[in-house]
Amino acid sequence: MKPLHKEIARPDPIGLWSERRRRRRRFSPLMLAGVLVPLILALAGGALYLIPRLSASQAAAPANPDCTLIVPPHPLTARGLATPYQLVASDPARGPCHEANPDQAAFVQAAIIDPSTGHIFIYNPLVVDQGQRPALAPVVPRLPPGGIVGIWFGFNGENLTLRGMDHSLTEGHCVNGIRGSLFGQFAYCNAPAFFAAANQAIRAGKLKPPPLGQARDGLPCPSVRDFSLVDQDQSDNVTTAYLVTRDGRIAQMTRRASATLEHAQPQVNSSDNRLLAIGLDGALGCTPWMAPDLADPGQMTTALPLNELQAAIWQRAPVALVPNGDPMVTVDGHPNLAKLNAYRAGVDQPQVRDQLFASTTLYCANLLAIAPLRLLVDAPLTKTRPSPDPAVANSLFTFLAQRFITTFEVDGLNCTRLLHVPDPVQVQRTPQGVAVAATINGAVVKTPLDCNVNGTLIVGCNGMATLNGQTCSLMTDRRMHQIIVTCPANNRQ
């Protein structure tokens, strides 16, 4: 794939504004392995009626969704990987961009393959605000001689533009769309060369992606190309996580940084890859493919390229490949073959000569045939797992149900129109918009609401807890979507 012609890969204003469109905002990037929202109780004796907190900043002004990432010089070298990428607003008039803001955070993930051995290593370069110093200096990776580097980008906003420094886009073979039209949240550098080397190593028997395995439901573990997992824009974003200090500085997620930076909080990319590797694999008893982390010697980590390589070998038919209706590969809402193939090249998917071979209608048909049924089958496993975003859904199950609706209906791939069928999945929401139950092909599946009280997990929010020295009872009123907390005034210990 040829790099974009200019050292700032930015679309024309008309294309950018028209494409910001119908594309839905990503769910806010809370930790996929995260804990449930704690109950914050102001005890005053008697019974308290609490509605779960759903949004931390509903009244806050929306963050600028369009940011630019400055790619450092020599990005495919050890020194370039260890040089922080810099985040800045694409249009400062629309407000600043800050890496510490979860709605604007950008993420970088690199994979290095040693062609002589077939061994793959992962390194997650750091992103900081333009002109900002990192909380800790990035680790300089030790690359294998002759190692081939691929880099992928993820973004929690809407449109991420790559800007070069000292011809870094050309040197890195960087692509974030076609001329005049960005992918959106996704970009890559030198990915086709990395995948070419990896596939050659697979053919030579040097690299053997592990089988997907069998899930607790008796079915094959899902991959990033499984129709039970994919959404309207599959194979996007990365599994990278950073640490954010109280003063807004950023560090790589390593054991040393976690021990050194007290009170630093994780910042993650809301990605399909992370949903699989951290959320769904954990619920289904599956194990993601991992490789050594060069920023944290002795540790293993997940990565987008590992997911794609594994899916390419082991995913059973039908295989989900980026369709021509994916919002990231359309131009002004219309399919574009050049953009589709440019995107597919970055995730090791086959090129197509005709739009017919990337049919969104066929994609929707496979989605309809596979996703709702597995969603229902896996409900006993996913409904007790925490939601990736408690402001959207109260469990992993309802999160996946809401995600399917977003994909299947008019704001996504518009499968209802293409297939002339109604959506088989419906969700029940609280007045605040949180999905708490789902109906799949007519079967109603409700999810429990768990509470975390001072570090103690109370399943179903029904039980006893000690709060401020008092023994209190918790009871869930599902009809009112409330948690009733009763603390008798005379039981103080």
mmCIF file of C-alpha atoms in Angstrom, residues 50 68 191 232 422:
data_model
loop_
_atom_site.group_PDB
_atom_site.id
_atom_site.type_symbol
_atom_site.label_atom_id
_atom_site.label_comp_id
_atom_site.label_asym_id
_atom_site.label_seq_id
_atom_site.Cartn_x
_atom_site.Cartn_y
_atom_site.Cartn_z
ATOM 1 C CA LEU A 50 -30.610 5.071 45.110
ATOM 2 C CA THR A 68 -4.107 14.912 14.867
ATOM 3 C CA ALA A 191 1.261 -3.093 8.170
ATOM 4 C CA GLN A 232 -20.461 -2.311 11.702
ATOM 5 C CA PRO A 422 -36.978 -6.447 11.643
#
